[in-house]
Tab-separated table of C-alpha atoms in Angstrom:
chain	number	residue	atom	x	y	z
A	1	MET	CA	121.302	99.371	80.572
A	2	GLN	CA	123.555	101.897	78.944
A	3	ASP	CA	122.986	104.810	76.335
A	4	SER	CA	124.729	105.207	73.251
A	5	THR	CA	127.742	106.983	75.194
A	6	GLY	CA	128.231	103.882	77.355
A	7	SER	CA	126.947	105.390	80.493
A	8	ALA	CA	124.269	103.865	82.720
A	9	ARG	CA	120.864	105.254	82.195
A	10	PRO	CA	118.414	105.833	84.728
A	11	VAL	CA	115.683	103.339	85.364
A	12	LYS	CA	112.612	104.293	83.224
A	13	ARG	CA	109.318	104.703	85.221
A	14	GLY	CA	107.608	101.496	85.304
A	15	GLU	CA	110.546	99.241	84.854
A	16	ARG	CA	110.613	98.548	88.814
A	17	LEU	CA	108.154	96.134	90.188
A	18	MET	CA	108.005	93.256	92.721
A	19	TRP	CA	105.814	90.356	92.609
A	20	ILE	CA	105.394	88.646	95.888
A	21	THR	CA	103.783	85.041	96.229
A	22	THR	CA	103.690	82.732	99.325
A	23	GLN	CA	106.876	81.132	98.303
A	24	ARG	CA	108.407	83.175	95.683
A	25	VAL	CA	109.524	86.756	95.166
A	26	PHE	CA	110.583	88.549	91.762
A	27	TYR	CA	112.072	91.857	92.206
A	28	ALA	CA	113.131	94.267	89.472
A	29	GLY	CA	114.616	97.431	90.957
A	30	LEU	CA	117.310	99.282	92.935
A	31	LEU	CA	119.845	97.140	94.835
A	32	GLY	CA	121.525	99.997	96.426
A	33	ALA	CA	124.613	100.068	98.560
A	34	ALA	CA	123.804	96.805	100.099
A	35	GLY	CA	126.405	95.309	102.733
A	36	GLU	CA	126.466	91.703	103.281
A	37	ARG	CA	123.182	89.768	103.314
A	38	THR	CA	121.917	86.367	104.403
A	39	LEU	CA	118.581	85.313	102.848
A	40	GLY	CA	116.396	82.558	103.769
A	41	GLY	CA	115.696	81.508	100.173
A	42	HIS	CA	117.640	80.225	97.100
A	43	GLY	CA	118.667	83.594	95.336
A	44	VAL	CA	119.016	84.317	91.831
A	45	TYR	CA	120.626	87.612	90.367
A	46	VAL	CA	120.253	88.694	86.711
A	47	THR	CA	121.623	91.656	84.972
A	48	PRO	CA	119.246	93.330	82.482
A	49	ALA	CA	120.114	93.132	78.757
A	50	GLY	CA	123.059	95.304	77.784
A	51	ALA	CA	123.973	95.980	81.382
A	52	PRO	CA	127.510	95.138	82.945
A	53	PRO	CA	127.920	91.918	84.811
A	54	ASN	CA	126.957	92.133	88.537
A	55	ARG	CA	129.601	91.395	91.045
A	56	ILE	CA	129.323	89.078	94.057
A	57	ARG	CA	131.532	88.217	97.077
A	58	ILE	CA	130.672	85.044	98.782
A	59	GLY	CA	131.403	85.228	102.860
A	60	GLY	CA	133.884	88.002	102.580
A	61	GLY	CA	135.804	86.257	99.630
A	62	ALA	CA	137.144	87.571	96.548
A	63	TRP	CA	134.928	89.438	94.237
A	64	GLN	CA	133.520	87.721	91.221
A	65	SER	CA	131.209	88.702	88.387
A	66	GLY	CA	128.617	87.380	85.871
A	67	GLU	CA	125.173	87.967	84.154
A	68	LEU	CA	123.763	85.109	86.389
A	69	LEU	CA	124.568	84.820	90.144
A	70	VAL	CA	123.212	82.026	92.281
A	71	VAL	CA	123.436	81.836	96.065
A	72	PRO	CA	121.988	79.034	98.039
A	73	ALA	CA	119.867	79.682	101.072
A	74	GLN	CA	121.591	81.036	104.228
A	75	VAL	CA	124.882	81.894	102.404
A	76	PRO	CA	126.176	85.307	103.443
A	77	HIS	CA	127.149	87.401	100.471
A	78	GLN	CA	127.239	90.973	98.943
A	79	VAL	CA	126.183	91.819	95.397
A	80	GLN	CA	127.111	95.062	93.547
A	81	SER	CA	125.390	96.255	90.369
A	82	GLU	CA	126.794	99.148	88.178
A	83	SER	CA	123.286	99.249	86.628
A	84	PRO	CA	120.463	100.886	88.352
A	85	LEU	CA	118.226	97.811	87.632
A	86	ILE	CA	118.907	94.372	88.978
A	87	LEU	CA	116.523	91.414	88.316
A	88	ASN	CA	116.276	89.354	91.520
A	89	LEU	CA	114.499	85.707	92.098
A	90	LEU	CA	114.035	84.383	95.542
A	91	ILE	CA	112.763	80.904	96.199
A	92	GLU	CA	111.924	79.833	99.604
A	93	ALA	CA	114.140	76.995	100.954
A	94	ASP	CA	111.133	75.286	102.714
A	95	SER	CA	109.249	75.213	99.689
A	96	VAL	CA	111.477	73.370	97.052
A	97	ASP	CA	113.672	69.985	97.054
A	98	ALA	CA	116.934	71.651	96.609
A	99	GLY	CA	118.349	68.525	95.274
A	100	ALA	CA	115.891	68.663	92.527
A	101	LEU	CA	116.389	72.237	91.439
A	102	PRO	CA	117.810	72.780	87.842
A	103	SER	CA	121.582	71.992	87.635
A	104	PHE	CA	122.568	75.790	87.505
A	105	MET	CA	121.067	76.271	90.866
A	106	HIS	CA	123.528	73.842	92.576
A	107	HIS	CA	126.159	76.435	92.165
A	108	CYS	CA	127.096	79.392	94.466
A	109	GLY	CA	128.390	82.418	92.715
A	110	PRO	CA	128.552	83.159	88.903
A	111	VAL	CA	127.120	80.730	86.398
A	112	ASP	CA	128.269	80.963	82.904
A	113	ASP	CA	126.408	77.836	81.356
A	114	ALA	CA	122.736	78.746	81.497
A	115	PRO	CA	122.125	81.727	78.979
A	116	ALA	CA	118.489	80.297	78.445
A	117	PHE	CA	117.598	80.862	81.928
A	118	VAL	CA	118.952	84.429	81.784
A	119	GLN	CA	116.982	85.123	78.585
A	120	ARG	CA	113.725	83.434	80.408
A	121	VAL	CA	114.202	85.904	83.447
A	122	ARG	CA	114.572	88.901	81.020
A	123	ASP	CA	111.618	87.923	79.086
A	124	GLY	CA	109.428	87.094	82.183
A	125	HIS	CA	110.192	90.773	83.436
A	126	ALA	CA	109.167	91.963	80.151
A	127	ARG	CA	105.858	89.937	80.211
A	128	LEU	CA	105.162	91.103	83.665
A	129	LEU	CA	105.782	94.855	82.754
A	130	ALA	CA	103.311	94.408	79.938
A	131	ALA	CA	100.745	92.981	82.302
A	132	SER	CA	101.460	95.573	85.284
A	133	GLY	CA	98.397	97.651	85.868
A	134	ARG	CA	96.138	95.854	83.490
A	135	GLU	CA	95.793	92.294	84.988
A	136	CYS	CA	96.465	90.439	88.187
A	137	PHE	CA	99.748	88.635	88.375
A	138	ASN	CA	97.744	85.513	89.781
A	139	SER	CA	97.026	84.777	86.057
A	140	PHE	CA	100.859	83.892	85.798
A	141	ASP	CA	102.465	80.816	87.257
A	142	PHE	CA	105.693	81.891	88.927
A	143	ASP	CA	107.705	78.549	88.124
A	144	THR	CA	106.625	78.345	84.722
A	145	LEU	CA	107.272	81.748	83.867
A	146	PHE	CA	110.880	81.822	84.986
A	147	PHE	CA	111.946	78.015	85.106
A	148	GLY	CA	109.848	76.576	82.350
A	149	ALA	CA	108.056	73.993	84.621
A	150	ALA	CA	107.037	73.693	88.518
A	151	LEU	CA	109.676	73.044	90.789
A	152	LYS	CA	109.761	70.000	92.874
A	153	PRO	CA	108.310	70.588	96.573
A	154	ARG	CA	110.082	69.739	99.319
A	155	THR	CA	108.770	67.023	101.793
A	156	PHE	CA	108.697	67.196	105.655
A	157	ASP	CA	107.745	65.179	108.509
A	158	ALA	CA	104.006	66.179	108.919
A	159	ARG	CA	104.643	67.724	112.489
A	160	ILE	CA	107.259	70.149	111.191
A	161	ARG	CA	105.276	70.801	108.207
A	162	GLU	CA	102.340	71.930	110.282
A	163	VAL	CA	104.638	74.330	112.048
A	164	VAL	CA	106.273	75.564	108.868
A	165	ASP	CA	102.722	76.284	107.416
A	166	ARG	CA	101.765	78.011	110.539
A	167	ILE	CA	104.790	80.307	110.544
A	168	ASN	CA	104.332	80.907	106.713
A	169	ALA	CA	100.695	82.070	107.152
A	170	ASP	CA	101.442	84.491	109.870
A	171	PRO	CA	105.251	85.512	110.278
A	172	ALA	CA	104.445	88.256	112.571
A	173	GLY	CA	102.671	85.927	114.933
A	174	ALA	CA	103.919	85.053	118.317
A	175	ALA	CA	104.694	81.429	117.550
A	176	SER	CA	107.220	80.440	120.216
A	177	ALA	CA	109.246	77.263	119.862
A	178	GLU	CA	107.416	76.096	123.076
A	179	SER	CA	104.162	76.752	121.856
A	180	CYS	CA	104.967	75.003	118.455
A	181	ALA	CA	106.365	72.012	120.136
A	182	ALA	CA	103.221	71.643	122.369
A	183	ALA	CA	100.926	71.897	119.391
A	184	VAL	CA	102.604	69.068	117.518
A	185	HIS	CA	102.957	66.861	120.719
A	186	LEU	CA	106.686	66.907	120.963
A	187	SER	CA	109.139	67.832	123.827
A	188	PHE	CA	110.799	70.989	123.633
A	189	SER	CA	114.277	69.499	123.015
A	190	ARG	CA	112.907	66.711	120.567
A	191	PHE	CA	111.018	69.589	118.812
A	192	LEU	CA	113.919	71.828	118.293
A	193	HIS	CA	116.451	68.733	117.053
A	194	LEU	CA	113.755	67.730	114.564
A	195	PHE	CA	112.825	71.016	113.144
A	196	LYS	CA	116.660	71.829	112.391
A	197	GLN	CA	117.051	68.159	111.051
A	198	GLU	CA	114.208	68.594	108.758
A	199	THR	CA	114.515	72.360	107.710
A	200	GLY	CA	118.318	72.611	107.901
A	201	VAL	CA	117.931	75.707	110.162
A	202	PRO	CA	117.238	76.352	113.746
A	203	PHE	CA	113.884	77.483	114.655
A	204	ARG	CA	114.744	80.586	115.830
A	205	ALA	CA	116.628	81.472	112.405
A	206	PHE	CA	113.781	80.490	110.459
A	207	ARG	CA	111.158	82.299	112.217
A	208	ALA	CA	113.542	85.313	112.066
A	209	TRP	CA	113.964	84.940	108.242
A	210	LYS	CA	110.174	84.804	107.811
A	211	ARG	CA	109.543	87.672	109.842
A	212	ALA	CA	112.122	89.714	107.894
A	213	ARG	CA	110.749	88.494	104.377
A	214	SER	CA	107.332	89.952	105.487
A	215	LEU	CA	108.903	93.399	105.381
A	216	LEU	CA	108.705	93.169	101.519
A	217	ARG	CA	104.946	93.359	101.856
A	218	TYR	CA	105.156	96.676	103.808
A	219	VAL	CA	107.385	98.656	101.434
A	220	ARG	CA	104.699	100.924	99.847
A	221	GLU	CA	102.828	101.360	103.226
A	222	PRO	CA	102.610	104.905	104.278
A	223	SER	CA	103.209	103.967	107.880
A	224	THR	CA	105.964	104.872	110.062
A	225	LEU	CA	109.032	102.574	110.572
A	226	THR	CA	107.793	102.025	114.124
A	227	ASP	CA	104.325	100.995	112.806
A	228	ILE	CA	105.962	98.616	110.362
A	229	ALA	CA	108.062	97.094	112.856
A	230	LEU	CA	105.218	96.279	115.204
A	231	ASP	CA	102.963	95.131	112.294
A	232	ALA	CA	105.849	92.731	111.265
A	233	GLY	CA	106.109	91.160	114.854
A	234	TYR	CA	109.280	92.957	116.111
A	235	PRO	CA	109.167	94.210	119.657
A	236	ASP	CA	110.719	97.680	118.808
A	237	SER	CA	112.304	99.776	115.967
A	238	THR	CA	115.966	98.957	117.226
A	239	HIS	CA	115.417	95.048	117.064
A	240	PHE	CA	113.772	95.492	113.651
A	241	SER	CA	116.537	97.897	111.997
A	242	HIS	CA	119.311	95.347	113.486
A	243	SER	CA	117.521	92.224	111.998
A	244	ILE	CA	116.741	93.624	108.671
A	245	ARG	CA	120.220	94.906	108.204
A	246	GLN	CA	121.509	91.303	109.179
A	247	VAL	CA	119.082	90.013	106.319
A	248	TYR	CA	119.266	92.284	103.572
A	249	GLY	CA	122.422	94.170	104.137
A	250	LEU	CA	120.433	97.651	104.216
A	251	ARG	CA	118.634	99.746	106.707
A	252	PRO	CA	114.854	99.499	106.771
A	253	SER	CA	114.604	103.179	105.685
A	254	ASP	CA	116.850	102.601	102.698
A	255	ILE	CA	114.563	99.813	101.599
A	256	LEU	CA	111.531	101.820	101.876
A	257	ALA	CA	113.159	104.902	100.341
A	258	GLY	CA	114.193	102.569	97.155
A	259	SER	CA	110.609	101.287	96.709
A	260	ARG	CA	108.860	104.761	96.299
A	261	ARG	CA	108.338	104.066	92.711
A	262	LEU	CA	107.948	100.238	92.791
A	263	ALA	CA	104.958	98.717	91.544
A	264	LEU	CA	104.195	95.976	94.249
A	265	HIS	CA	102.135	92.845	93.196
A	266	ASP	CA	101.073	90.819	96.439
A	267	ALA	CA	98.627	88.031	96.097
A	268	GLY	CA	96.506	89.683	93.595
A	269	ARG	CA	96.600	93.328	95.551
A	270	VAL	CA	98.526	95.761	93.243
A	271	VAL	CA	99.939	98.853	94.909
A	272	LEU	CA	101.018	101.461	92.064
């Protein structure tokens, strides 16, 4: 996103939006000076047309660059963007069969052989911009818009699926491992083992990610950080700030400040 002199131009009003569904997020907006982040979903970063390639560092390694960056769930990484706008997709790891994802999603870092997908993401952004403020995004199918077809869902042991669905439905809820184990009639130790075996992450890490993800629904709320922390299920603002920085590489205050001009589309509710 550059002007005729080659310098980056500011983001136009209306270009920034976020679309949140139960298991997907599309974000077109500011990246900011983010530190290392560890997300609980499969992440994709795409540069807007004409913008310099984004840069990525996986787990403190060497910097790499590309128009398309792919990061599997739970992989620590840091992303930098010279453009004021970045396009980012997040696919919840518990919602898709990782082995059945498109081949380019099996990489970690820059991907050079998926230009059609890069263009599909840019075109999808343009379609959402055209619809923003005029129609509910529920008229779009996320996977079809960005991937061309539905992604294969992930299967779980029925007992673990019950717990995963419970946390997804209420990430701010006080669902302890003990209460979840009792609800599905498993011993505490057996539940913890089976949960990690099925999901790939410990119960505590899974719940922490879902709670941090729920922050995205509050970025346009006029509430104080303390109120948002409590609404999202955190015991206090200190714990809230620490957890959010670990996940997103940014302070909660920075995330909210960068979202002031963001159009938020959340399950049919539009906040302009």
